[in-house]
Tab-separated table of C-alpha atoms in Angstrom:
chain	number	residue	atom	x	y	z
A	1	MET	CA	17.904	17.210	5.830
A	2	ASP	CA	16.331	14.670	3.504
A	3	VAL	CA	15.710	10.893	4.611
A	4	VAL	CA	15.968	8.707	1.673
A	5	SER	CA	14.489	5.011	1.643
A	6	GLY	CA	14.819	3.362	-1.926
A	7	LEU	CA	12.742	0.417	-3.286
A	8	PRO	CA	14.648	-2.859	-3.429
A	9	ILE	CA	15.887	-3.661	-6.672
A	10	ALA	CA	13.656	-6.559	-6.604
A	11	ALA	CA	10.669	-4.313	-6.721
A	12	VAL	CA	12.197	-2.690	-9.673
A	13	LEU	CA	13.153	-5.436	-12.112
A	14	PRO	CA	9.580	-7.126	-12.701
A	15	TRP	CA	8.361	-4.176	-14.155
A	16	GLY	CA	11.455	-3.693	-16.223
A	17	VAL	CA	11.417	-7.260	-17.717
A	18	ALA	CA	7.166	-6.780	-17.885
A	19	VAL	CA	7.752	-3.444	-20.397
A	20	LEU	CA	10.612	-5.489	-22.400
A	21	CYS	CA	8.351	-8.641	-22.579
A	22	VAL	CA	5.382	-6.383	-24.217
A	23	VAL	CA	7.673	-4.619	-26.790
A	24	VAL	CA	9.108	-8.404	-27.690
A	25	LEU	CA	5.478	-9.930	-27.699
A	26	VAL	CA	4.191	-6.961	-29.727
A	27	ALA	CA	6.944	-7.327	-32.273
A	28	VAL	CA	6.613	-11.025	-32.791
A	29	LEU	CA	2.732	-10.863	-32.956
A	30	PHE	CA	2.892	-8.109	-35.575
A	31	ARG	CA	5.377	-10.204	-37.884
A	32	ALA	CA	3.115	-13.182	-37.573
A	33	ARG	CA	0.246	-11.048	-39.162
A	34	ARG	CA	-0.880	-10.903	-42.749
A	35	PRO	CA	1.305	-8.849	-44.824
A	36	GLY	CA	-1.400	-6.726	-46.082
A	37	LYS	CA	-3.016	-6.008	-42.355
A	38	ASP	CA	-2.728	-2.402	-41.414
A	39	VAL	CA	0.393	-1.886	-39.046
A	40	ASP	CA	-1.955	0.309	-36.170
A	41	ASP	CA	-4.638	-2.077	-36.352
A	42	ALA	CA	-2.180	-5.047	-35.339
A	43	VAL	CA	-0.065	-3.256	-32.811
A	44	LEU	CA	-3.466	-2.268	-31.058
A	45	GLU	CA	-5.161	-5.273	-31.182
A	46	ALA	CA	-1.870	-6.794	-29.414
A	47	VAL	CA	-1.948	-4.429	-26.940
A	48	HIS	CA	-5.493	-4.703	-26.345
A	49	ARG	CA	-5.196	-8.556	-25.743
A	50	MET	CA	-2.196	-8.416	-23.584
A	51	SER	CA	-3.979	-5.511	-21.185
A	52	LYS	CA	-6.702	-8.167	-20.814
A	53	ALA	CA	-5.010	-11.203	-20.088
A	54	THR	CA	-2.624	-9.165	-17.216
A	55	SER	CA	-5.677	-8.687	-15.309
A	56	ASP	CA	-6.564	-11.873	-15.177
A	57	LEU	CA	-2.916	-13.370	-14.750
A	58	ARG	CA	-2.891	-10.975	-11.659
A	59	GLU	CA	-5.513	-13.227	-9.988
A	60	GLY	CA	-3.166	-16.117	-9.998
A	61	LEU	CA	-3.960	-19.532	-11.682
A	62	ASP	CA	-6.943	-21.342	-11.050
A	63	GLN	CA	-9.799	-22.641	-13.087
A	64	ASN	CA	-11.410	-19.804	-13.635
A	65	SER	CA	-8.433	-17.835	-14.597
A	66	ALA	CA	-6.928	-20.282	-16.483
A	67	ASP	CA	-10.346	-20.156	-19.187
A	68	ARG	CA	-9.961	-16.771	-19.327
A	69	ILE	CA	-6.422	-16.619	-19.975
A	70	THR	CA	-6.220	-19.514	-22.603
A	71	THR	CA	-9.416	-17.397	-24.247
A	72	GLN	CA	-7.278	-14.291	-24.592
A	73	LEU	CA	-3.800	-15.948	-25.678
A	74	LEU	CA	-5.709	-17.555	-28.091
A	75	GLU	CA	-7.317	-14.631	-29.600
A	76	MET	CA	-3.897	-12.745	-29.199
A	77	LEU	CA	-1.799	-15.378	-31.217
A	78	LYS	CA	-4.437	-16.747	-33.519
A	79	CYS	CA	-2.878	-20.190	-33.635
A	80	VAL	CA	-4.910	-23.834	-33.397
A	81	ALA	CA	-5.231	-24.355	-29.748
A	82	VAL	CA	-3.672	-22.717	-26.165
A	83	GLY	CA	-3.732	-24.872	-23.172
A	84	ILE	CA	-2.238	-24.336	-19.616
A	85	THR	CA	-1.484	-27.151	-16.881
A	86	ASP	CA	-1.298	-26.532	-13.213
A	87	GLY	CA	2.291	-27.119	-11.238
A	88	ARG	CA	1.739	-30.873	-11.276
A	89	GLY	CA	0.770	-31.048	-15.032
A	90	HIS	CA	-3.220	-31.484	-14.600
A	91	LEU	CA	-4.659	-29.795	-17.388
A	92	LEU	CA	-6.697	-26.848	-16.370
A	93	SER	CA	-7.947	-25.522	-19.656
A	94	TRP	CA	-7.917	-25.804	-23.127
A	95	ASP	CA	-9.797	-23.425	-25.730
A	96	GLY	CA	-9.277	-24.401	-29.690
A	97	GLU	CA	-9.058	-27.013	-31.631
A	98	ALA	CA	-7.276	-30.806	-31.427
A	99	ASN	CA	-7.811	-31.075	-27.645
A	100	GLU	CA	-8.000	-34.713	-28.337
A	101	HIS	CA	-4.300	-34.672	-28.965
A	102	TYR	CA	-3.755	-33.482	-24.983
A	103	ALA	CA	-3.153	-37.231	-23.789
A	104	ASP	CA	-0.817	-37.636	-26.340
A	105	LEU	CA	1.362	-34.563	-25.258
A	106	GLU	CA	1.486	-35.425	-21.565
A	107	ASP	CA	4.931	-37.320	-21.806
A	108	GLY	CA	6.347	-33.916	-23.331
A	109	VAL	CA	4.547	-31.561	-20.421
A	110	ALA	CA	6.269	-34.184	-17.912
A	111	ALA	CA	9.471	-33.450	-19.510
A	112	ALA	CA	9.079	-29.729	-19.484
A	113	ARG	CA	8.050	-29.947	-16.376
A	114	SER	CA	11.182	-31.959	-14.782
A	115	GLN	CA	13.765	-30.646	-17.280
A	116	HIS	CA	12.384	-26.701	-17.038
A	117	ARG	CA	12.788	-26.487	-20.874
A	118	ARG	CA	10.750	-26.244	-23.587
A	119	GLU	CA	9.454	-29.023	-25.739
A	120	VAL	CA	8.438	-29.050	-29.459
A	121	VAL	CA	6.060	-31.876	-30.345
A	122	ALA	CA	5.711	-32.571	-33.967
A	123	HIS	CA	2.134	-34.229	-35.156
A	124	GLU	CA	3.620	-36.563	-37.043
A	125	LYS	CA	5.006	-38.362	-33.606
A	126	LEU	CA	1.641	-38.310	-32.562
A	127	PRO	CA	-1.374	-41.142	-33.383
A	128	CYS	CA	-4.096	-39.210	-35.099
A	129	ASN	CA	-7.135	-40.405	-36.772
A	130	HIS	CA	-7.697	-37.604	-38.684
A	131	ARG	CA	-4.216	-36.726	-40.604
A	132	GLY	CA	-6.031	-35.541	-43.443
A	133	THR	CA	-8.160	-32.733	-41.701
A	134	CYS	CA	-6.086	-32.291	-38.566
A	135	ARG	CA	-5.048	-28.815	-38.073
A	136	MET	CA	-2.411	-29.488	-35.764
A	137	ARG	CA	1.365	-29.203	-36.884
A	138	THR	CA	3.379	-28.312	-34.056
A	139	ALA	CA	2.766	-28.374	-30.105
A	140	VAL	CA	5.383	-26.155	-28.233
A	141	LEU	CA	5.172	-26.698	-24.583
A	142	VAL	CA	6.689	-24.144	-22.332
A	143	PRO	CA	7.285	-24.356	-18.645
A	144	LEU	CA	6.266	-21.465	-16.507
A	145	ILE	CA	8.837	-20.961	-13.953
A	146	VAL	CA	8.818	-18.444	-11.133
A	147	GLU	CA	11.393	-18.489	-8.593
A	148	SER	CA	12.847	-21.526	-9.625
A	149	LYS	CA	9.796	-23.591	-9.812
A	150	THR	CA	7.424	-24.413	-12.418
A	151	GLN	CA	4.379	-23.125	-11.867
A	152	ALA	CA	2.527	-24.436	-15.153
A	153	VAL	CA	3.123	-25.056	-18.228
A	154	LEU	CA	1.801	-23.372	-20.889
A	155	ILE	CA	0.628	-25.529	-24.477
A	156	VAL	CA	0.656	-23.734	-27.794
A	157	VAL	CA	-0.541	-25.699	-30.575
A	158	GLY	CA	0.138	-24.123	-34.323
A	159	ARG	CA	-0.753	-25.377	-37.965
A	160	THR	CA	2.919	-24.343	-38.945
A	161	ARG	CA	6.327	-26.230	-38.078
A	162	GLY	CA	8.108	-22.918	-38.478
A	163	LYS	CA	10.363	-21.287	-35.992
A	164	ARG	CA	7.756	-18.230	-35.534
A	165	LEU	CA	5.260	-20.428	-33.533
A	166	VAL	CA	8.328	-21.152	-31.266
A	167	GLN	CA	9.203	-17.467	-30.606
A	168	MET	CA	5.409	-16.610	-30.035
A	169	ALA	CA	5.358	-19.334	-27.279
A	170	ASP	CA	8.574	-18.416	-25.749
A	171	ALA	CA	7.346	-14.706	-26.112
A	172	VAL	CA	4.002	-15.633	-24.370
A	173	ALA	CA	5.670	-17.548	-21.599
A	174	GLN	CA	7.850	-14.707	-20.555
A	175	PHE	CA	4.932	-12.342	-20.350
A	176	VAL	CA	3.100	-14.906	-18.312
A	177	CYS	CA	5.767	-15.381	-16.191
A	178	THR	CA	6.561	-11.927	-15.293
A	179	GLN	CA	3.071	-11.305	-14.281
A	180	PHE	CA	2.861	-14.333	-12.580
A	181	GLU	CA	5.902	-12.507	-10.586
A	182	LEU	CA	4.515	-9.126	-10.148
A	183	SER	CA	1.295	-10.529	-8.675
A	184	ARG	CA	3.691	-12.507	-5.844
A	185	LEU	CA	5.315	-9.017	-5.607
A	186	GLU	CA	2.441	-7.314	-4.485
A	187	ASP	CA	1.333	-9.842	-2.409
A	188	SER	CA	4.244	-9.658	-0.805
A	189	LYS	CA	4.212	-6.026	-0.628
A	190	HIS	CA	1.033	-6.444	0.888
A	191	GLN	CA	2.034	-8.575	3.620
A	192	LEU	CA	5.163	-6.224	4.368
A	193	GLN	CA	2.439	-3.292	4.514
A	194	GLN	CA	0.338	-5.530	7.485
A	195	ALA	CA	3.509	-6.678	8.958
A	196	GLU	CA	4.702	-2.897	9.520
A	197	ILE	CA	1.305	-1.907	10.772
A	198	LYS	CA	1.575	-4.640	13.263
A	199	ALA	CA	4.857	-3.466	14.209
A	200	LEU	CA	3.521	-0.159	14.535
A	201	ARG	CA	0.762	-1.455	17.093
A	202	ALA	CA	3.138	-3.017	19.035
A	203	GLN	CA	5.242	-0.178	19.746
A	204	ILE	CA	2.241	1.921	21.149
A	205	SER	CA	4.574	2.846	24.330
A	206	PRO	CA	3.204	0.979	27.204
A	207	HIS	CA	4.328	4.119	29.357
A	208	PHE	CA	2.060	6.041	27.591
A	209	VAL	CA	-0.702	3.260	28.441
A	210	TYR	CA	0.304	3.320	31.842
A	211	ASN	CA	0.518	7.164	32.050
A	212	ALA	CA	-3.052	7.439	30.614
A	213	LEU	CA	-4.422	5.406	33.207
A	214	ASN	CA	-2.479	6.866	35.618
A	215	THR	CA	-3.717	10.364	34.832
A	216	ILE	CA	-7.547	9.155	34.438
A	217	SER	CA	-7.071	7.287	37.609
A	218	SER	CA	-6.067	10.391	39.637
A	219	LEU	CA	-9.021	12.618	38.222
A	220	ILE	CA	-11.672	10.313	39.209
A	221	ARG	CA	-12.057	11.996	42.741
A	222	THR	CA	-11.149	15.262	41.700
A	223	ASP	CA	-13.071	15.794	38.256
A	224	PRO	CA	-14.870	12.687	37.408
A	225	GLU	CA	-16.236	14.251	34.291
A	226	GLU	CA	-13.016	14.746	33.082
A	227	ALA	CA	-11.861	11.617	33.989
A	228	ARG	CA	-14.975	10.085	32.253
A	229	GLU	CA	-14.188	11.850	28.747
A	230	LEU	CA	-10.526	10.757	28.978
A	231	LEU	CA	-11.352	7.103	29.518
A	232	GLN	CA	-13.717	7.416	26.300
A	233	GLU	CA	-10.816	9.288	24.311
A	234	PHE	CA	-8.376	6.667	25.434
A	235	ALA	CA	-10.697	3.740	24.362
A	236	ASP	CA	-11.285	5.260	20.869
A	237	PHE	CA	-7.914	5.932	20.594
A	238	THR	CA	-6.744	2.295	21.381
A	239	ARG	CA	-9.806	0.860	18.969
A	240	TYR	CA	-8.520	2.878	16.190
A	241	CYS	CA	-4.778	1.823	16.696
A	242	PHE	CA	-5.726	-2.157	17.171
A	243	ARG	CA	-8.804	-2.346	14.372
A	244	ALA	CA	-8.392	-5.713	12.690
A	245	ASP	CA	-8.248	-4.314	9.024
A	246	GLY	CA	-6.954	-2.159	6.696
A	247	LEU	CA	-3.777	-0.386	5.029
A	248	PHE	CA	-5.327	2.902	4.486
A	249	THR	CA	-7.489	5.490	6.054
A	250	THR	CA	-8.105	9.396	5.433
A	251	LEU	CA	-6.314	12.375	6.541
A	252	SER	CA	-9.439	13.268	8.402
A	253	GLU	CA	-9.311	9.653	10.717
A	254	GLU	CA	-5.696	10.026	11.016
A	255	LEU	CA	-6.095	13.512	12.507
A	256	ARG	CA	-9.019	12.356	14.451
A	257	ASN	CA	-7.138	9.920	16.085
A	258	ILE	CA	-3.890	12.634	16.871
A	259	ASP	CA	-6.314	14.548	18.203
A	260	ARG	CA	-7.533	11.827	21.105
A	261	TYR	CA	-4.001	11.110	21.558
A	262	LEU	CA	-3.018	14.636	22.409
A	263	THR	CA	-5.772	15.357	24.335
A	264	ILE	CA	-4.688	12.367	26.761
A	265	GLU	CA	-1.095	13.591	26.879
A	266	SER	CA	-2.430	17.225	27.166
A	267	ALA	CA	-4.271	16.244	30.349
A	268	ARG	CA	-0.892	14.457	31.723
A	269	PHE	CA	1.704	17.696	30.973
A	270	GLY	CA	-1.182	20.035	31.868
A	271	GLY	CA	0.159	23.612	30.693
A	272	ARG	CA	3.369	22.274	29.978
A	273	LEU	CA	2.415	20.974	25.932
A	274	GLN	CA	0.901	23.383	23.904
A	275	VAL	CA	-0.934	21.970	20.447
A	276	ARG	CA	-1.475	23.912	17.452
A	277	LEU	CA	-3.735	22.005	14.218
A	278	LYS	CA	-3.652	24.129	11.111
A	279	ILE	CA	-5.352	22.134	8.848
A	280	ALA	CA	-7.114	22.914	5.249
A	281	PRO	CA	-10.333	21.279	4.752
A	282	GLU	CA	-9.510	20.579	1.197
A	283	VAL	CA	-7.447	18.003	2.264
A	284	LEU	CA	-9.260	16.353	4.539
A	285	SER	CA	-10.375	13.587	2.122
A	286	VAL	CA	-6.892	12.729	1.173
A	287	VAL	CA	-5.844	8.815	1.891
A	288	VAL	CA	-2.743	8.226	3.440
A	289	PRO	CA	-1.336	4.800	4.739
A	290	PHE	CA	-2.579	3.595	8.242
A	291	LEU	CA	-1.105	5.294	11.363
A	292	LEU	CA	1.352	7.232	9.023
A	293	ILE	CA	1.319	10.406	11.328
A	294	GLN	CA	0.378	9.554	14.580
A	295	PRO	CA	3.815	7.865	15.479
A	296	LEU	CA	5.727	11.063	14.288
A	297	VAL	CA	3.528	13.358	17.052
A	298	GLU	CA	4.118	10.600	19.474
A	299	ASN	CA	8.120	10.929	18.492
A	300	ALA	CA	7.440	14.548	19.104
A	301	VAL	CA	6.185	14.456	22.331
A	302	LYS	CA	8.265	11.333	23.521
A	303	HIS	CA	12.052	12.685	22.072
A	304	GLY	CA	10.994	16.320	21.600
A	305	LEU	CA	9.357	17.713	24.751
A	306	ALA	CA	9.104	15.264	27.542
A	307	GLY	CA	12.821	16.174	28.002
A	308	LYS	CA	12.455	20.048	27.660
A	309	PRO	CA	12.063	21.882	30.792
A	310	GLY	CA	8.712	23.947	30.787
A	311	GLY	CA	7.440	21.891	27.929
A	312	GLY	CA	6.677	23.123	24.678
A	313	THR	CA	4.466	23.199	21.578
A	314	ILE	CA	3.663	20.711	19.146
A	315	THR	CA	2.396	22.337	15.816
A	316	VAL	CA	0.413	19.634	13.117
A	317	THR	CA	0.087	21.426	9.732
A	318	ALA	CA	-2.302	20.171	6.466
A	319	GLN	CA	-1.779	22.306	3.738
A	320	ASP	CA	-3.201	22.094	0.164
A	321	TYR	CA	-0.224	22.232	-2.272
A	322	GLY	CA	-1.990	21.548	-5.881
A	323	THR	CA	-2.250	17.806	-6.669
A	324	GLU	CA	-0.478	16.826	-3.301
A	325	ALA	CA	-1.216	17.674	0.468
A	326	LEU	CA	1.882	19.298	2.475
A	327	ILE	CA	1.810	17.555	5.985
A	328	SER	CA	4.340	18.781	8.543
A	329	ILE	CA	4.639	18.027	12.615
A	330	GLU	CA	6.807	20.309	14.223
A	331	ASP	CA	8.029	20.864	17.697
A	332	ASP	CA	10.346	23.150	19.485
A	333	GLY	CA	11.708	20.857	21.694
A	334	VAL	CA	15.562	19.450	22.243
A	335	GLY	CA	16.248	18.642	18.671
A	336	MET	CA	18.697	16.288	17.808
A	337	ASP	CA	22.114	16.526	16.061
A	338	PRO	CA	21.321	16.253	11.940
A	339	GLY	CA	24.433	13.965	11.513
A	340	LEU	CA	22.266	11.094	13.531
A	341	LEU	CA	19.869	10.962	11.027
A	342	ASP	CA	21.956	8.900	8.612
A	343	GLY	CA	22.469	6.432	11.485
A	344	MET	CA	19.089	6.170	12.031
A	345	LYS	CA	17.981	5.400	8.469
A	346	ASP	CA	19.562	1.771	9.387
A	347	SER	CA	18.567	1.487	12.622
A	348	SER	CA	16.088	-0.660	14.233
A	349	SER	CA	16.033	0.805	17.588
A	350	SER	CA	12.391	1.611	18.790
A	351	GLU	CA	13.161	4.836	19.353
A	352	HIS	CA	13.473	5.564	15.840
A	353	ILE	CA	11.221	3.326	14.264
A	354	GLY	CA	8.638	6.331	14.017
A	355	LEU	CA	10.685	7.994	11.393
A	356	THR	CA	12.233	4.740	9.713
A	357	GLY	CA	9.407	2.632	9.334
A	358	ILE	CA	7.192	5.699	8.002
A	359	ASN	CA	10.098	6.713	5.466
A	360	ARG	CA	10.111	3.361	4.311
A	361	ARG	CA	6.507	3.166	3.726
A	362	MET	CA	6.158	6.671	2.366
A	363	GLY	CA	8.574	5.320	-0.338
A	364	GLN	CA	6.772	2.046	-0.871
A	365	VAL	CA	3.398	3.559	-1.513
A	366	PHE	CA	4.337	6.788	-3.235
A	367	GLY	CA	7.675	6.209	-4.739
A	368	THR	CA	10.705	7.506	-3.553
A	369	ASP	CA	10.405	10.886	-4.394
A	370	HIS	CA	7.815	11.281	-1.625
A	371	THR	CA	10.072	10.328	1.383
A	372	LEU	CA	10.206	12.247	4.520
A	373	VAL	CA	12.102	15.749	4.973
A	374	VAL	CA	13.633	15.841	8.440
A	375	GLU	CA	15.129	19.266	9.415
A	376	THR	CA	16.453	19.745	12.961
A	377	ALA	CA	19.381	20.854	15.270
A	378	PRO	CA	20.447	20.549	18.862
A	379	GLY	CA	18.246	22.641	20.926
A	380	ALA	CA	15.976	23.996	17.712
A	381	GLY	CA	13.062	21.310	17.929
A	382	MET	CA	12.667	19.031	14.852
A	383	LYS	CA	10.036	19.521	11.979
A	384	VAL	CA	9.015	16.334	9.513
A	385	THR	CA	7.321	17.367	6.511
A	386	MET	CA	6.228	14.939	3.600
A	387	ARG	CA	4.129	15.390	0.423
A	388	VAL	CA	1.175	12.903	0.163
A	389	PRO	CA	-0.210	12.855	-3.496
A	390	LYS	CA	-4.345	13.784	-3.313
A	391	PHE	CA	-5.440	10.860	-5.488
A	392	VAL	CA	-3.215	7.645	-6.358
A	393	ARG	CA	-4.860	5.074	-8.202
A	394	GLY	CA	-6.275	1.837	-6.603
A	395	MET	CA	-6.061	3.331	-3.337
A	396	ARG	CA	-9.031	3.632	-1.540
A	397	PRO	CA	-9.728	4.103	2.752
A	398	ASP	CA	-10.406	1.248	4.481
A	399	LEU	CA	-12.869	2.978	7.319
A	400	PRO	CA	-13.713	1.233	10.334
A	401	ASP	CA	-17.372	0.507	10.840
A	402	TYR	CA	-17.575	1.646	14.553
A	403	ASP	CA	-21.246	1.140	16.255
A	404	VAL	CA	-21.534	4.217	17.995
A	405	PRO	CA	-23.168	3.700	21.556
A	406	GLU	CA	-26.285	5.779	22.060
A	407	GLN	CA	-26.118	8.316	24.817
A	408	SER	CA	-27.150	7.009	28.105
A	409	ALA	CA	-29.936	9.105	30.111
A	410	ALA	CA	-27.148	9.874	32.626
A	411	ASP	CA	-24.986	11.674	29.625
A	412	GLU	CA	-27.956	13.862	28.525
A	413	GLN	CA	-28.842	14.886	32.093
A	414	SER	CA	-25.122	15.926	32.666
A	415	PRO	CA	-24.085	19.507	32.081
A	416	ALA	CA	-21.544	20.733	29.786
A	417	ARG	CA	-18.018	21.818	31.461
A	418	PRO	CA	-17.362	25.287	30.160
A	419	PRO	CA	-14.271	25.766	28.729
A	420	ALA	CA	-10.840	26.939	30.882
A	421	PRO	CA	-8.631	28.241	28.058
A	422	ARG	CA	-4.923	28.283	29.119
A	423	GLY	CA	-2.116	29.528	27.004
A	424	PRO	CA	-1.908	32.274	24.364
A	425	VAL	CA	-4.805	32.253	21.782
A	426	ALA	CA	-3.361	31.649	18.242
A	427	GLY	CA	-3.926	33.701	15.205
A	428	PRO	CA	-4.874	33.428	11.743
A	429	ALA	CA	-3.298	30.363	9.734
A	430	PRO	CA	-0.645	31.600	7.542
A	431	GLY	CA	-1.266	32.094	3.864
A	432	GLY	CA	-4.974	32.564	4.569
A	433	MET	CA	-5.264	28.702	5.367
A	434	PRO	CA	-8.426	27.884	7.194
A	435	ALA	CA	-7.493	26.813	10.850
A	436	TYR	CA	-9.070	23.300	12.099
A	437	ARG	CA	-8.540	22.186	15.313
A	438	GLY	CA	-9.556	18.421	14.945
A	439	PRO	CA	-12.982	16.549	14.866
A	440	SER	CA	-13.170	16.711	18.445
A	441	ARG	CA	-16.215	15.320	20.448
A	442	HIS	CA	-15.221	17.446	23.685
A	443	ALA	CA	-14.173	20.338	22.177
A	444	ALA	CA	-14.420	22.573	25.478
A	445	SER	CA	-12.218	20.317	27.355
A	446	ARG	CA	-9.594	20.211	24.709
A	447	SER	CA	-8.751	23.879	25.307
A	448	ALA	CA	-8.496	23.462	28.841
A	449	HIS	CA	-5.616	21.564	28.648
A	450	GLY	CA	-3.585	24.029	26.291
A	451	ARG	CA	-5.199	23.251	22.847
A	452	THR	CA	-5.123	26.270	21.125
A	453	SER	CA	-8.101	27.182	17.993
A	454	GLN	CA	-7.668	29.072	15.431
A	455	ALA	CA	-9.757	30.906	13.108
A	456	GLY	CA	-9.399	31.531	9.373
């Protein structure tokens, strides 16, 4: 059963407006070119200039970006001059001629800001000591309005009085406003992702922390070596979950943290919790959102197996699937009624935040065709599957810079604990996929808690 979460319409509209602005702007610029100029050259030049201006506009508006923006717009419009102010009407940058006339345009800039409308100022209305040689004939002042607030005023100075200059100024202003809106949308999206990660951190179950510490405490007298190892795993787990920065990580790092979590839970459950990890090495470098998979594994333990007499098995699989990695978390626990999944989509309950939050993040990062697929039935366990693209432009892992403590002399003298496997040994992974147990530092102690290792 699919759980579908779409992007809000506010996230889609600016992109449509941006495409429309590009089309209109190219058309206007092409019409403004000399009749004998090659059509392809005119269009390519306009698109090239707009692409260069776009990157500057996405950075926001300050002195440096304004200088770059006016230069690009001047080359694109082939006019006399281009200027841009800040939201208070103070000039940030002016590129081209006739800069001595900016002081004469201040009243027009103020009117454009306050009345939220375009102002057209003719050269004849301005004092000028160079009437015969001044190239300015018209100045078009267009307020750049984003979210009902004037963020800047665009000044386009032309050598003609025709409507074409006004059309070009309006088209460029709409293009600039759209880029500002997209920049704000990206900032809002980033802030939302940070807030969701903070929410995931806050939802790490206090019961898990209590149970983990209680398990470690009980082992201190009976098995101090294992207690020491579990304490280190718990410290590494919390350090990863509560690291300060980073929206993305690698699948390898995420699986490493899942390995820590399951090691601690296996110590608590004993032989009641069996774990199977089937990971294709080809997908370990895939970049995924931070804390994408661990909440699903925790959900499988907490809601799938904890209430099942005799425990059960959790299977984490990551397969090479062409241009994507196919990741699934499956348990043979108590399952649930599929009809309840629709209600979970709008639920804010902490019990369901793992599925709803991760489904929403998948849609935001990878698109609505990459949301979760959930298969479940009462008494039949649950399987959650996701498709993660191997390569996404601009998405890089934010790997934590952890300082690895040097091994103490006591650690060097401590003998390794021999493994004491419990439970069945798994066979080869399906489809010839190499098996992977996770990047564990204490492989011997893992199998002592029902962890199963596979050989491809």
